[in-house]
mmCIF file of C-alpha atoms in Angstrom:
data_model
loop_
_atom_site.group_PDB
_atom_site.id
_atom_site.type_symbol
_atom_site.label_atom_id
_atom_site.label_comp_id
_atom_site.label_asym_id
_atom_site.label_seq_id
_atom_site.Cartn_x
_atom_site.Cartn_y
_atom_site.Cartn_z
ATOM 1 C CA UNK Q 1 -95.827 -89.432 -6.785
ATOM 2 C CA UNK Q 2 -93.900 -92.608 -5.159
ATOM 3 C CA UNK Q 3 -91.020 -90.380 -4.875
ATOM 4 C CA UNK Q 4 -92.578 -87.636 -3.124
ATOM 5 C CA UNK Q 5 -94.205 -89.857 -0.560
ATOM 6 C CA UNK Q 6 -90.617 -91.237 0.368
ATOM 7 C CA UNK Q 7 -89.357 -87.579 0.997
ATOM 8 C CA UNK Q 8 -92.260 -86.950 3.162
ATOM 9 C CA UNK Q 9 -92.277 -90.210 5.295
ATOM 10 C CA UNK Q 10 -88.307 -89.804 5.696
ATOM 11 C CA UNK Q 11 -88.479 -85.720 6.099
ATOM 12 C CA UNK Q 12 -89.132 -86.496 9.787
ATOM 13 C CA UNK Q 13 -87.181 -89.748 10.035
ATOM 14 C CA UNK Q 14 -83.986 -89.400 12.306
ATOM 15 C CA UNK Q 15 -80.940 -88.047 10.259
ATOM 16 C CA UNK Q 16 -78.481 -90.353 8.517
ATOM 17 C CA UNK Q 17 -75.263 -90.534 7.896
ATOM 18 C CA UNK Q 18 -72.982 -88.838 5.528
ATOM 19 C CA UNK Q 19 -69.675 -88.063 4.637
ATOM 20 C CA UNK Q 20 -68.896 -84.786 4.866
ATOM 21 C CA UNK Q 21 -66.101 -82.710 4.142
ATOM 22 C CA UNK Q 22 -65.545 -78.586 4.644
ATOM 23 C CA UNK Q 23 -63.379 -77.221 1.555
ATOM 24 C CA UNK Q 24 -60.916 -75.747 3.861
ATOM 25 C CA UNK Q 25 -58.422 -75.117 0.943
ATOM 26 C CA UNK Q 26 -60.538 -73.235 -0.615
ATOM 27 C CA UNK Q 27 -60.308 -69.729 0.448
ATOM 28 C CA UNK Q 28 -63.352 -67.690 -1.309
ATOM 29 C CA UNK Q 29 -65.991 -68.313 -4.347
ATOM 30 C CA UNK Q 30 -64.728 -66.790 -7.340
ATOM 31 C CA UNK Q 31 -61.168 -69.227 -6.855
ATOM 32 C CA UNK Q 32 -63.335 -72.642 -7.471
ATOM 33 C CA UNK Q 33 -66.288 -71.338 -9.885
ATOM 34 C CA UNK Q 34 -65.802 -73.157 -13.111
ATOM 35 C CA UNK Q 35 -65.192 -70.913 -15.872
ATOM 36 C CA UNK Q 36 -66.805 -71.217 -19.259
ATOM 37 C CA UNK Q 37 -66.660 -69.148 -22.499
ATOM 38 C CA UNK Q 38 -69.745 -67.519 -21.510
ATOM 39 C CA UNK Q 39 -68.367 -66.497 -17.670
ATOM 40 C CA UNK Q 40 -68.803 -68.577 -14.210
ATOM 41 C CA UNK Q 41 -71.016 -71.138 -14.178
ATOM 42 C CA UNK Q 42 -73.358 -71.347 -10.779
ATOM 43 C CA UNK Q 43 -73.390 -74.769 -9.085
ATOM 44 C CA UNK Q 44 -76.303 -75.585 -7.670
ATOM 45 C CA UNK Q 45 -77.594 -78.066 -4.922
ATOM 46 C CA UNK Q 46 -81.037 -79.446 -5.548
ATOM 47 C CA UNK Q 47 -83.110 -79.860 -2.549
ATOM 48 C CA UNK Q 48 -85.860 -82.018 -3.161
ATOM 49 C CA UNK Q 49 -85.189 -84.976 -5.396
ATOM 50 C CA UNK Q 50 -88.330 -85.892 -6.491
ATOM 51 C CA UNK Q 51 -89.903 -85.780 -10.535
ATOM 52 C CA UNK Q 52 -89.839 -82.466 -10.771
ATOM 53 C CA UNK Q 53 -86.239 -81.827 -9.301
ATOM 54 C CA UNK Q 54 -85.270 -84.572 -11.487
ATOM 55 C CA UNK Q 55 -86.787 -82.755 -14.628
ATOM 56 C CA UNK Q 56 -84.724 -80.063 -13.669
ATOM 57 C CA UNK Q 57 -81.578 -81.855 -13.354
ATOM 58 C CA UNK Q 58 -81.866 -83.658 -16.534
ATOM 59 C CA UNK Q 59 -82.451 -79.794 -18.512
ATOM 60 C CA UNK Q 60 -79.398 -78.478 -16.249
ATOM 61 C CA UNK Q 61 -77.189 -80.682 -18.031
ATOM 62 C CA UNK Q 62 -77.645 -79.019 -21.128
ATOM 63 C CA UNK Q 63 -76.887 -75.306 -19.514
ATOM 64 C CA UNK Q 64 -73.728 -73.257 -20.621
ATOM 65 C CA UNK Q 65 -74.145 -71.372 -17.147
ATOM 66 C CA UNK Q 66 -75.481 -73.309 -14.337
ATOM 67 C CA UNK Q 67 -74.241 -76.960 -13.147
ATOM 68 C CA UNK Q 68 -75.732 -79.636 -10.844
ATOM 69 C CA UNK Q 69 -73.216 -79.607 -8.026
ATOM 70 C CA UNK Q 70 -74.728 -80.991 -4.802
ATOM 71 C CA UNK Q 71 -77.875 -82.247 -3.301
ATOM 72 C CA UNK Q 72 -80.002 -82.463 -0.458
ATOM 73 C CA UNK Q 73 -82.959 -85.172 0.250
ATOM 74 C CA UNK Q 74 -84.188 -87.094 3.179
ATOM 75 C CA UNK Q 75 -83.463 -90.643 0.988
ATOM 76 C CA UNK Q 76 -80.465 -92.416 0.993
ATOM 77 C CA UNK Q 77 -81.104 -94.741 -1.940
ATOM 78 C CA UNK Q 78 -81.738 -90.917 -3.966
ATOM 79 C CA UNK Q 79 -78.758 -89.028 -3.441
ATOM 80 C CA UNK Q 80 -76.759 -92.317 -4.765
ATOM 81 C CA UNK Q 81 -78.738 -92.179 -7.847
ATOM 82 C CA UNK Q 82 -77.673 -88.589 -8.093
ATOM 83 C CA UNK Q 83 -73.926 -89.189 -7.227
ATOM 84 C CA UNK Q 84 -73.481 -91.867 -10.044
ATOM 85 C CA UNK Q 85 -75.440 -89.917 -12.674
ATOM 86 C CA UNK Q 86 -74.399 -86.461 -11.678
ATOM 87 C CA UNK Q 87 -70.915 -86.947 -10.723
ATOM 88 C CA UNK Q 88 -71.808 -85.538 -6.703
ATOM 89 C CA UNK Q 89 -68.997 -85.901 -4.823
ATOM 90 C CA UNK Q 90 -69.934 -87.218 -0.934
ATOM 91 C CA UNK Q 91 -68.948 -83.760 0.359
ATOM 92 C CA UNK Q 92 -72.084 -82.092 -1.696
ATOM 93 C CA UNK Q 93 -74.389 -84.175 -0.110
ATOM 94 C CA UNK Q 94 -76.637 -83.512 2.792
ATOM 95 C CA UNK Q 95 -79.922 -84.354 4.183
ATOM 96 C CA UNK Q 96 -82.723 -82.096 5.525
ATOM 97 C CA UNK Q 97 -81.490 -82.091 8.776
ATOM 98 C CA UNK Q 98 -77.622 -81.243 8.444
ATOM 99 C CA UNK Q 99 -78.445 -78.891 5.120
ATOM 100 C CA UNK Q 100 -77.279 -75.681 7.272
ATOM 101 C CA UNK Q 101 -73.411 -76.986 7.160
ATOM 102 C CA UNK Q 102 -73.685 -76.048 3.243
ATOM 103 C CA UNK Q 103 -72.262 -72.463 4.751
ATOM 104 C CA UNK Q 104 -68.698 -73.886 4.860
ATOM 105 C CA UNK Q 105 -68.814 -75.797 1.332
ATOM 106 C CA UNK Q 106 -67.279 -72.985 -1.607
ATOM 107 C CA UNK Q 107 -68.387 -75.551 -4.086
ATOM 108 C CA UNK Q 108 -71.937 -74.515 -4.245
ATOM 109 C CA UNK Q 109 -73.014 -71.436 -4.858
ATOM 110 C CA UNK Q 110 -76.847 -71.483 -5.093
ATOM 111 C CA UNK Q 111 -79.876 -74.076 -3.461
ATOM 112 C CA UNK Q 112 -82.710 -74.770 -5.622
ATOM 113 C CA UNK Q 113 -86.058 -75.809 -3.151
ATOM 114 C CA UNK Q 114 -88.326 -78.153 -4.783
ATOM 115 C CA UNK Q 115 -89.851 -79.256 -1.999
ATOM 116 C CA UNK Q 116 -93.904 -79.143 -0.976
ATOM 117 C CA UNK Q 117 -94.708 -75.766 -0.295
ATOM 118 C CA UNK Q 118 -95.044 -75.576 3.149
ATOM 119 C CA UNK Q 119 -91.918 -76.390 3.356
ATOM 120 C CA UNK Q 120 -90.397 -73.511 1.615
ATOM 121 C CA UNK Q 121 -90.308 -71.130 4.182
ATOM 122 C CA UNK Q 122 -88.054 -72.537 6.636
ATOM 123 C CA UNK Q 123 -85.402 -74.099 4.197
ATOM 124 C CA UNK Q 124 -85.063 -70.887 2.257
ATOM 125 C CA UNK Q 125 -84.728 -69.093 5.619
ATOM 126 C CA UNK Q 126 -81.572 -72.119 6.193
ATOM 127 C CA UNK Q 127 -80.275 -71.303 2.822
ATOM 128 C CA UNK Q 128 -79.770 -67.579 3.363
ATOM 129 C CA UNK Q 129 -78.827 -68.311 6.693
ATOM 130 C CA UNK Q 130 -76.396 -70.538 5.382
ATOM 131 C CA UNK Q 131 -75.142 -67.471 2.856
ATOM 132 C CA UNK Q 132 -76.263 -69.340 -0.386
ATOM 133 C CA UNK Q 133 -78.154 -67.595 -3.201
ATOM 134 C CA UNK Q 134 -82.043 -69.182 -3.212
ATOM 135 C CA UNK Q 135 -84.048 -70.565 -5.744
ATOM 136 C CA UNK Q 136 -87.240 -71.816 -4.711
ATOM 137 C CA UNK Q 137 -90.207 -73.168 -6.652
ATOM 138 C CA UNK Q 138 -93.756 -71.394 -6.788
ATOM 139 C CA UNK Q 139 -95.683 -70.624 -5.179
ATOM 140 C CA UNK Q 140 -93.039 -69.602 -2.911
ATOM 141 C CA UNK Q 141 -94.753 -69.736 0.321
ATOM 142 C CA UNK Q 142 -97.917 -70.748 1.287
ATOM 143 C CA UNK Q 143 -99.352 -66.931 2.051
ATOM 144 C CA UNK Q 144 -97.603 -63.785 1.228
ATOM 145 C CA UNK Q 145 -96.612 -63.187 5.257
ATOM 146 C CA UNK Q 146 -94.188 -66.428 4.907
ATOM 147 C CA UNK Q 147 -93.059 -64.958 1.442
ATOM 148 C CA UNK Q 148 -92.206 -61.623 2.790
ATOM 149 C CA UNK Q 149 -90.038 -62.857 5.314
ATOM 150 C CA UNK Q 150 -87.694 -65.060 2.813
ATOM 151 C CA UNK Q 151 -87.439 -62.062 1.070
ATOM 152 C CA UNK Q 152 -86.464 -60.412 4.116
ATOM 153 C CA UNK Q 153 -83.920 -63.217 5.536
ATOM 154 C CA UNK Q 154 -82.300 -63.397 2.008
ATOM 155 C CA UNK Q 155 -82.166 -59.585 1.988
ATOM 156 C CA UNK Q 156 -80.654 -59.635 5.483
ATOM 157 C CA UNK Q 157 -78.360 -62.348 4.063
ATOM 158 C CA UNK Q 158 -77.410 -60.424 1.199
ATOM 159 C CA UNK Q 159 -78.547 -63.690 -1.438
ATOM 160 C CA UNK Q 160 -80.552 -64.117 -4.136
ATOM 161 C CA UNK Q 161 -84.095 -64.944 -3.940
ATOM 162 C CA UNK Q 162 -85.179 -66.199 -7.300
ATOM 163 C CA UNK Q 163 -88.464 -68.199 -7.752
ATOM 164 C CA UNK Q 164 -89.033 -70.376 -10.782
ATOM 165 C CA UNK Q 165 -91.076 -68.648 -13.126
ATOM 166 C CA UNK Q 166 -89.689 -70.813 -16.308
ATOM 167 C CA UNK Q 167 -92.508 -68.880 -18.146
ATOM 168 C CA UNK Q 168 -90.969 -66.131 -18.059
ATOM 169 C CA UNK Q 169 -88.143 -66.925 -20.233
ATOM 170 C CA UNK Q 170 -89.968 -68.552 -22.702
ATOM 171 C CA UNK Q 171 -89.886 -67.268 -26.352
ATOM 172 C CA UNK Q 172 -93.414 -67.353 -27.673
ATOM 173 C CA UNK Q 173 -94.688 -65.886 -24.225
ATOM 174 C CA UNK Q 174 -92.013 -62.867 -24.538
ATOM 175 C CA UNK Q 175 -92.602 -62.293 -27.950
ATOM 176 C CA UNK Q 176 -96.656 -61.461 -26.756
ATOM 177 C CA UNK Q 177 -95.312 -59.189 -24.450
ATOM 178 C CA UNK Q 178 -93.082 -57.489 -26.566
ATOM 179 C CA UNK Q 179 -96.071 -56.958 -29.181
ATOM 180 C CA UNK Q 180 -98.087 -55.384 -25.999
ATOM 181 C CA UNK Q 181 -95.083 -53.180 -24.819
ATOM 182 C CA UNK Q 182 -94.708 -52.038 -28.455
ATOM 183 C CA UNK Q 183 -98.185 -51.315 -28.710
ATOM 184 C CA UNK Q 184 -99.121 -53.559 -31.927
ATOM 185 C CA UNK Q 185 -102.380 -55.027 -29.648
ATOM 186 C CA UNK Q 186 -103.315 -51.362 -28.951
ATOM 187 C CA UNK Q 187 -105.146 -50.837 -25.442
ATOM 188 C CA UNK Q 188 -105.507 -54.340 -23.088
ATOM 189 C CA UNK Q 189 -108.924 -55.341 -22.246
ATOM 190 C CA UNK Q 190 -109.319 -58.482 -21.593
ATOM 191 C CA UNK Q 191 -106.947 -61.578 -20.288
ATOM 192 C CA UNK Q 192 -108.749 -65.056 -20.013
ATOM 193 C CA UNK Q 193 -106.287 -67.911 -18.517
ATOM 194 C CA UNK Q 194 -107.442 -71.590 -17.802
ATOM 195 C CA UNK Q 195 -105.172 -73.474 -15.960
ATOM 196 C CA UNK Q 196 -106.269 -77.273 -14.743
ATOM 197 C CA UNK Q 197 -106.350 -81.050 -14.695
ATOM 198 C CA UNK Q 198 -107.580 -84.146 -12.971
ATOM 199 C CA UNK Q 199 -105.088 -84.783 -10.035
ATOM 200 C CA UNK Q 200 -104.972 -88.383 -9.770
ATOM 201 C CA UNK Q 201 -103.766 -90.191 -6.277
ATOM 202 C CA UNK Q 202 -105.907 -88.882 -3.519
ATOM 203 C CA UNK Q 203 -102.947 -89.275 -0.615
ATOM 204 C CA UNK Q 204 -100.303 -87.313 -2.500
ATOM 205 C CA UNK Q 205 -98.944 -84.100 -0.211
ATOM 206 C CA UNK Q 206 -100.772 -81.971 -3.438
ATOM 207 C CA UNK Q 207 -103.792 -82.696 -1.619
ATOM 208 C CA UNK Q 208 -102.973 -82.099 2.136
ATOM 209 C CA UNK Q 209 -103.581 -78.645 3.179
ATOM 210 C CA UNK Q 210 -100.796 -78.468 5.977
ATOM 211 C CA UNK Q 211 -98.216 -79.544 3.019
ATOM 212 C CA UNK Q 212 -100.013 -77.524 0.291
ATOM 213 C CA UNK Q 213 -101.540 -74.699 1.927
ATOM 214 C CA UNK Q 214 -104.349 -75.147 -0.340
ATOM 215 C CA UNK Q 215 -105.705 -77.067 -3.389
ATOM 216 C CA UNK Q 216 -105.448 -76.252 -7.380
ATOM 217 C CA UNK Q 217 -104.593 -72.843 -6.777
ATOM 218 C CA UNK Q 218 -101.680 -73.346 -4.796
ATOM 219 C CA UNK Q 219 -100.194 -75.865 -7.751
ATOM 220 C CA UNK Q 220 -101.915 -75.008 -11.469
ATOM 221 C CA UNK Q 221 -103.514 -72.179 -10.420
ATOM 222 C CA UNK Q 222 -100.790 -69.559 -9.998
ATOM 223 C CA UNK Q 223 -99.903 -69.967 -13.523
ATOM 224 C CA UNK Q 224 -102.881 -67.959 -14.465
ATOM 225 C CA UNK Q 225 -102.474 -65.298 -11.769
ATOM 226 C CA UNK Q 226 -98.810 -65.343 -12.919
ATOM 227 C CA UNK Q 227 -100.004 -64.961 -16.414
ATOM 228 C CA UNK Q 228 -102.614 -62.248 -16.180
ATOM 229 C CA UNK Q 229 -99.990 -60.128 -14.766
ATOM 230 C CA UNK Q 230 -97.101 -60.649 -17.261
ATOM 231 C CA UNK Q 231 -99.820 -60.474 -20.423
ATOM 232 C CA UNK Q 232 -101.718 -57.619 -19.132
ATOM 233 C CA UNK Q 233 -98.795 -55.836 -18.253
ATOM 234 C CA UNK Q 234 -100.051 -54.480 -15.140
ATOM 235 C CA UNK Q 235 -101.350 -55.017 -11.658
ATOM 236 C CA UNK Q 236 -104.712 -56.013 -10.646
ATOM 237 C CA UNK Q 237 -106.421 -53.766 -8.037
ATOM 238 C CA UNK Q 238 -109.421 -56.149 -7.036
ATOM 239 C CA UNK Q 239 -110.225 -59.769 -7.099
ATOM 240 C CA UNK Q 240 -113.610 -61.877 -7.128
ATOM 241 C CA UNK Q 241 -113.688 -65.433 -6.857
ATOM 242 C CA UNK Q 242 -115.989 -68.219 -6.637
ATOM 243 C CA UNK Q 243 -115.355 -71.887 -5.621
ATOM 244 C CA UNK Q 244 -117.192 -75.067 -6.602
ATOM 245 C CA UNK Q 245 -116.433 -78.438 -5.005
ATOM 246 C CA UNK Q 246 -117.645 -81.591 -6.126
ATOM 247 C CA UNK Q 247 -115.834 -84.576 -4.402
ATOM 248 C CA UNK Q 248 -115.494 -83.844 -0.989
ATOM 249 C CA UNK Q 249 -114.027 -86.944 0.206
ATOM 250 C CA UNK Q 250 -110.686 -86.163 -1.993
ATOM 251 C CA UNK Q 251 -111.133 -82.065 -1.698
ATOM 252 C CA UNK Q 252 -111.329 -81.827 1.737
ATOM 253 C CA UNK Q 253 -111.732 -78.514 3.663
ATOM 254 C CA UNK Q 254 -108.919 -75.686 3.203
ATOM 255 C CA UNK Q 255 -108.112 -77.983 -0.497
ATOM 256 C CA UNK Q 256 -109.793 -76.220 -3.392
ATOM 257 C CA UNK Q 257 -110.993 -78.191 -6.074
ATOM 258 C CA UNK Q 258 -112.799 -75.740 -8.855
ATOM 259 C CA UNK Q 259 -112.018 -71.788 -8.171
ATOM 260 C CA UNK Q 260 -112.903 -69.314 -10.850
ATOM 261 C CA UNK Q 261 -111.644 -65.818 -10.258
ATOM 262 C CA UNK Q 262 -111.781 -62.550 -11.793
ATOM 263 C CA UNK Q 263 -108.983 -59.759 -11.608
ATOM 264 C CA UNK Q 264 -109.600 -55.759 -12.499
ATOM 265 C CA UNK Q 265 -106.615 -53.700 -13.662
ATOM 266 C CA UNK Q 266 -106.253 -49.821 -12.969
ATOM 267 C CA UNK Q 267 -106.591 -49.202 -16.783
ATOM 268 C CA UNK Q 268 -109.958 -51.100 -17.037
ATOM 269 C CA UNK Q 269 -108.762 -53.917 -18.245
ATOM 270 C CA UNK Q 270 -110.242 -57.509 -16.513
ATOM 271 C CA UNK Q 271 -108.939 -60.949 -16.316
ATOM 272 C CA UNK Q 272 -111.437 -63.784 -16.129
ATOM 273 C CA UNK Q 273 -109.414 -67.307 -14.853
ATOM 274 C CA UNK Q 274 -110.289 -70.792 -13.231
ATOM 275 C CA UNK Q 275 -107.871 -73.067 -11.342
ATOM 276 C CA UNK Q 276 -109.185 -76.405 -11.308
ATOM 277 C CA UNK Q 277 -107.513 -80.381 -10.615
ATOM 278 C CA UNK Q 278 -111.294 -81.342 -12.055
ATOM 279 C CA UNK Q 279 -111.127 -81.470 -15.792
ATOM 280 C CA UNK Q 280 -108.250 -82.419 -18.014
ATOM 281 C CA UNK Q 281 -107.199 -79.887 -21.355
ATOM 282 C CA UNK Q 282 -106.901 -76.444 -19.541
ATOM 283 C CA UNK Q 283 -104.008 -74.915 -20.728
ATOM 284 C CA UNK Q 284 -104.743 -71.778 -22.171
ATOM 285 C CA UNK Q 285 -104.107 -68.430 -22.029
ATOM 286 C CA UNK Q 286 -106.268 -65.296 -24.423
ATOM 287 C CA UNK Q 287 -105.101 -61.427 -24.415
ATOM 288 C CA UNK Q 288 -107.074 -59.266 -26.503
ATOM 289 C CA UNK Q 289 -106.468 -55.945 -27.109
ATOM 290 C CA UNK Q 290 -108.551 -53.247 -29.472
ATOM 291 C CA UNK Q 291 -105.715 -53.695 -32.274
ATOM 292 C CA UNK Q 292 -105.271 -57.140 -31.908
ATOM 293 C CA UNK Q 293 -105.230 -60.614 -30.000
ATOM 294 C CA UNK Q 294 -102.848 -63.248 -28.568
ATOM 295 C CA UNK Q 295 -103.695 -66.567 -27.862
ATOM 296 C CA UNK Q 296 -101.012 -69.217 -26.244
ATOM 297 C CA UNK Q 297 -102.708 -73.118 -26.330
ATOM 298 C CA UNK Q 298 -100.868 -74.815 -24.476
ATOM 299 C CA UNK Q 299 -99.507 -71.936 -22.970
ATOM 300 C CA UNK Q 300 -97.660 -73.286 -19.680
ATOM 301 C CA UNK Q 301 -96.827 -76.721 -20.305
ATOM 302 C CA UNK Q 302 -93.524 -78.176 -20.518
ATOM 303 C CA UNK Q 303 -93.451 -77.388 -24.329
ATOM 304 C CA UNK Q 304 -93.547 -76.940 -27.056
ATOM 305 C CA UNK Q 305 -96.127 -74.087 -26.410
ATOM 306 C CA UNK Q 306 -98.119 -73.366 -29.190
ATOM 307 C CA UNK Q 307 -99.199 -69.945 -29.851
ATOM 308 C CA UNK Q 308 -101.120 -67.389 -32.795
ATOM 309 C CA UNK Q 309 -101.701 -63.382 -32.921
ATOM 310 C CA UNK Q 310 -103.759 -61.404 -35.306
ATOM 311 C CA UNK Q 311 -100.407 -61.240 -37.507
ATOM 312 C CA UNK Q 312 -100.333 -65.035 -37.450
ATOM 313 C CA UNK Q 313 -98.673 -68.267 -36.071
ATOM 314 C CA UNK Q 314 -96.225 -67.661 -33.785
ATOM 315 C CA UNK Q 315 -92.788 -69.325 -34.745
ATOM 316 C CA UNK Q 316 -89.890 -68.929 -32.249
ATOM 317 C CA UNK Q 317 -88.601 -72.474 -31.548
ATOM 318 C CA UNK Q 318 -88.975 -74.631 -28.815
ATOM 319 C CA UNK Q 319 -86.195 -74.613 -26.046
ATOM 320 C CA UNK Q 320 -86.223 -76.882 -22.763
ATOM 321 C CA UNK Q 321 -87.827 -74.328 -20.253
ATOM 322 C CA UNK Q 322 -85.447 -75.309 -17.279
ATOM 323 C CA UNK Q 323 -82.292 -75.016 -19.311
ATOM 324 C CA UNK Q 324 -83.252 -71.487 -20.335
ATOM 325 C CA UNK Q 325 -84.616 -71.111 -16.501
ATOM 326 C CA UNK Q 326 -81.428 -71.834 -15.021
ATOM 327 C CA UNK Q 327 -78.942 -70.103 -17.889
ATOM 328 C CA UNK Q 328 -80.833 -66.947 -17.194
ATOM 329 C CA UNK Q 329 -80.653 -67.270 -13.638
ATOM 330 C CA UNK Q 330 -77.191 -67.671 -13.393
ATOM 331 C CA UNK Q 331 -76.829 -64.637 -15.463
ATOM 332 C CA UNK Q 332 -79.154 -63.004 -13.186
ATOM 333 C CA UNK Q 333 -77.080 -64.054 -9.878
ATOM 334 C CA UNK Q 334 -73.934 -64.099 -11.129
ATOM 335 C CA UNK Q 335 -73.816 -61.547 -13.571
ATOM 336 C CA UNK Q 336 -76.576 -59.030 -12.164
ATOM 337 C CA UNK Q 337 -78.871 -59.613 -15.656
ATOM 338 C CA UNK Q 338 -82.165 -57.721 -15.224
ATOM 339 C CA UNK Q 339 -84.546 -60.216 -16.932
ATOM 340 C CA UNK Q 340 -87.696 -58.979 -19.185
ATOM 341 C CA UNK Q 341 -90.581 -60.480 -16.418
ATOM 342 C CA UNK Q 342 -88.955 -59.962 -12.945
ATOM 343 C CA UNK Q 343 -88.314 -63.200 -11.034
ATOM 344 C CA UNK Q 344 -87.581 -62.169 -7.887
ATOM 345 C CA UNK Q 345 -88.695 -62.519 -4.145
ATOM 346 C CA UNK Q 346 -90.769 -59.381 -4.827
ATOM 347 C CA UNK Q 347 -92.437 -61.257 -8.009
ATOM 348 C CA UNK Q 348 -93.509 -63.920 -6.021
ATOM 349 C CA UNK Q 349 -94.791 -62.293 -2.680
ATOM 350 C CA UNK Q 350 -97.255 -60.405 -5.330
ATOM 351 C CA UNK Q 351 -98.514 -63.450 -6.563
ATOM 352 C CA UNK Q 352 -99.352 -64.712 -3.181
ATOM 353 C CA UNK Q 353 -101.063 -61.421 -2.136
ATOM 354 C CA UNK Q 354 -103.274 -62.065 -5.003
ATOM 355 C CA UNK Q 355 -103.689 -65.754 -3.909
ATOM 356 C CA UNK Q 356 -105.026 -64.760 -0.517
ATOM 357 C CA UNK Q 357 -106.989 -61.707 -1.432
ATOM 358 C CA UNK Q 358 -108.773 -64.997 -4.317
ATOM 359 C CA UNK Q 359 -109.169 -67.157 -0.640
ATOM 360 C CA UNK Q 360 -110.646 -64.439 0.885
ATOM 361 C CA UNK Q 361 -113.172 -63.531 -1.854
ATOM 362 C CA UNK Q 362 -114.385 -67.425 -1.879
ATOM 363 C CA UNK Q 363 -114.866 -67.073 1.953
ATOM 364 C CA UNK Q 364 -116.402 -63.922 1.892
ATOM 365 C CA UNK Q 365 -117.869 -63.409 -1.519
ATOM 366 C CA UNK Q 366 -117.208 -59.890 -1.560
ATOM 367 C CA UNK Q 367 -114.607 -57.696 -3.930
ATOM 368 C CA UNK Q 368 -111.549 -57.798 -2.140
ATOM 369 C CA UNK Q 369 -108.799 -54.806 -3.043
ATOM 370 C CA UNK Q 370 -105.456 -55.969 -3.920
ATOM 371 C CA UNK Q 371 -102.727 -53.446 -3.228
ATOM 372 C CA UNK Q 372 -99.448 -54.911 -4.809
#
């Protein structure tokens, strides 16, 4: 968490200096994309180079589609890391405050934002500004109103806005879905998804609500809001929720700790889910159906995910989720791929409908209706 602390003290530090270069002999896009057997590859700028934009990174290097070409981070020392192990020429590198010049570089296509989530809004907003397809982790805003107008801004742009659902590419999870599409669990009841573990360091940004916009649910917790969607195969209509807070000194107010929530579907199925950075082991996600079950445990980890149906063990083989993340996203940007689980702007304003309709049900403790 060293590394995110750095971003955040120098975020607000005074800008420093870097070489930078416009590509004025390059004349349009399509004349400097790298070609590969598969088609153009789309070069991407990670913004945010902290452990999970390093993760990232390291996967990318093993994509046929999609290439680490430029970054942007509030730390000197970083981006010279990058350089020497990425090959980043100076011209591809920027910091948070001179980002926006990325407009006249033809050598990136695409900006990846890995940064806390309050920070999301306004450096998408650059980046489509800027005329650069966006990739942005999730959740992608800290309430659906910021979400909505990223989508808009890229929209008005006319870039991609593609939020990093790796999930949603992975095998065992699509082979579940297929089984539902195809009918071989018969009618959806019943989704269960647990999705937690005990956060550690009490100062990192995880844990501060004006970087966070929340606790658990704005980190682990949307995987099981993600999840009950994708495995149900349809969207929920209301949501309960209660909260349960045990250590207020490191869970202060606005940061959940403990929120179990409940979801109702328009077919009568119900979803029954807790969000927690309390307790270690909760990675697990249950669809049962009146022909048949799914179970995924672990089920949103890094991998390998582990998974078993009425029919048996499920067997498709592990791939590195970012590599497949970022191949499929280039297809999607580049190529116009529609993927199986939509991960769009649209995809992730639902999930933070959901998120505040689950705040307001703690706060009130009434059914709230969720119209998606």
């Amino acid at each position: 968490m060293s590394s995110r602390r750095d971003f955040l003290q120098k975020i607000s530090a005074s800008a420093f200096s870097l070489p930078f270069l416009s590509w004025a002999s390059c004349t349009d896009n399509k004349s400097s994309q790298y070609q590969t057997q598969e088609g153009p590859v789309l070069r991407v700028a990670i913004m945010g180079l902290g452990s999970y934009g390093n993760r990232v990174a390291e996967a990318m290097q093993s994509c046929k589609r999609a290439k680490v070409a430029g970054v942007i981070s509030g730390t000197p020392s970083k981006i010279k890391d990058w350089q020497s192990r990425y090959n980043i020429p100076d011209k591809n590198c920027y910091n948070y405050e001179n980002f926006d010049r990325i407009k006249d570089n033809t050598d990136i296509d695409a900006v990846y934002v890995i940064t806390p989530n309050a920070l999301h809004h306004d450096q998408v907003i650059r980046v489509a500004k800027a005329g650069k397809h966006a990739i942005c982790e999730k959740p992608m805003a800290i309430n659906a109103k910021e979400g909505q107008e990223m989508v808009d801004a890229c929209n008005n742009a006319n870039v991609k806005l593609l939020v990093g659902y790796r999930m949603h590419f992975e095998p065992k999870t699509l082979e579940i879905i297929r089984m539902r599409k195809e009918g071989e669990l018969g009618k959806i009841m019943f989704f269960q998804g647990l999705s937690g573990f005990r956060i550690g360091d009490p100062n990192q940004w995880r844990l501060n609500k004006q970087l966070s916009g929340g606790g658990a649910m704005m980190d682990i917790g949307i995987y099981s809001i993600n999840g009950a969607r994708y495995m149900v195969g349809e969207e929920p209509v209301w949501v309960t929720a209660q909260e349960t807070k045990t250590n207020l000194d490191k869970f202060k107010e606005g940061v959940d700790e403990t929120i179990q929530f409940q979801l109702g579907f328009p077919s009568g199925a119900v979803a029954s889910c807790l969000s927690t950075y309390n307790m270690n082991f909760l990675d697990r996600f249950y669809l049962n159906g009146q022909e048949g079950f799914a179970e995924l445990q672990p089920a949103t980890g890094y991998g390998p995910i582990q998974g078993r149906t009425n029919k048996g063990e499920l067997t498709q083989p592990h791939m590195t989720h970012q590599t497949v993340q970022m191949d499929e996203m280039a297809a999607i940007i580049l190529d116009g791929k529609q993927p199986i689980v939509a991960v769009d702007g649209a995809e992730g304003v639902k999930d933070l409908k959901i998120i505040d309709a689950i705040y307001l049900a703690v706060q009130t403790g009434k059914k709230i209706d969720v119209k998606l």
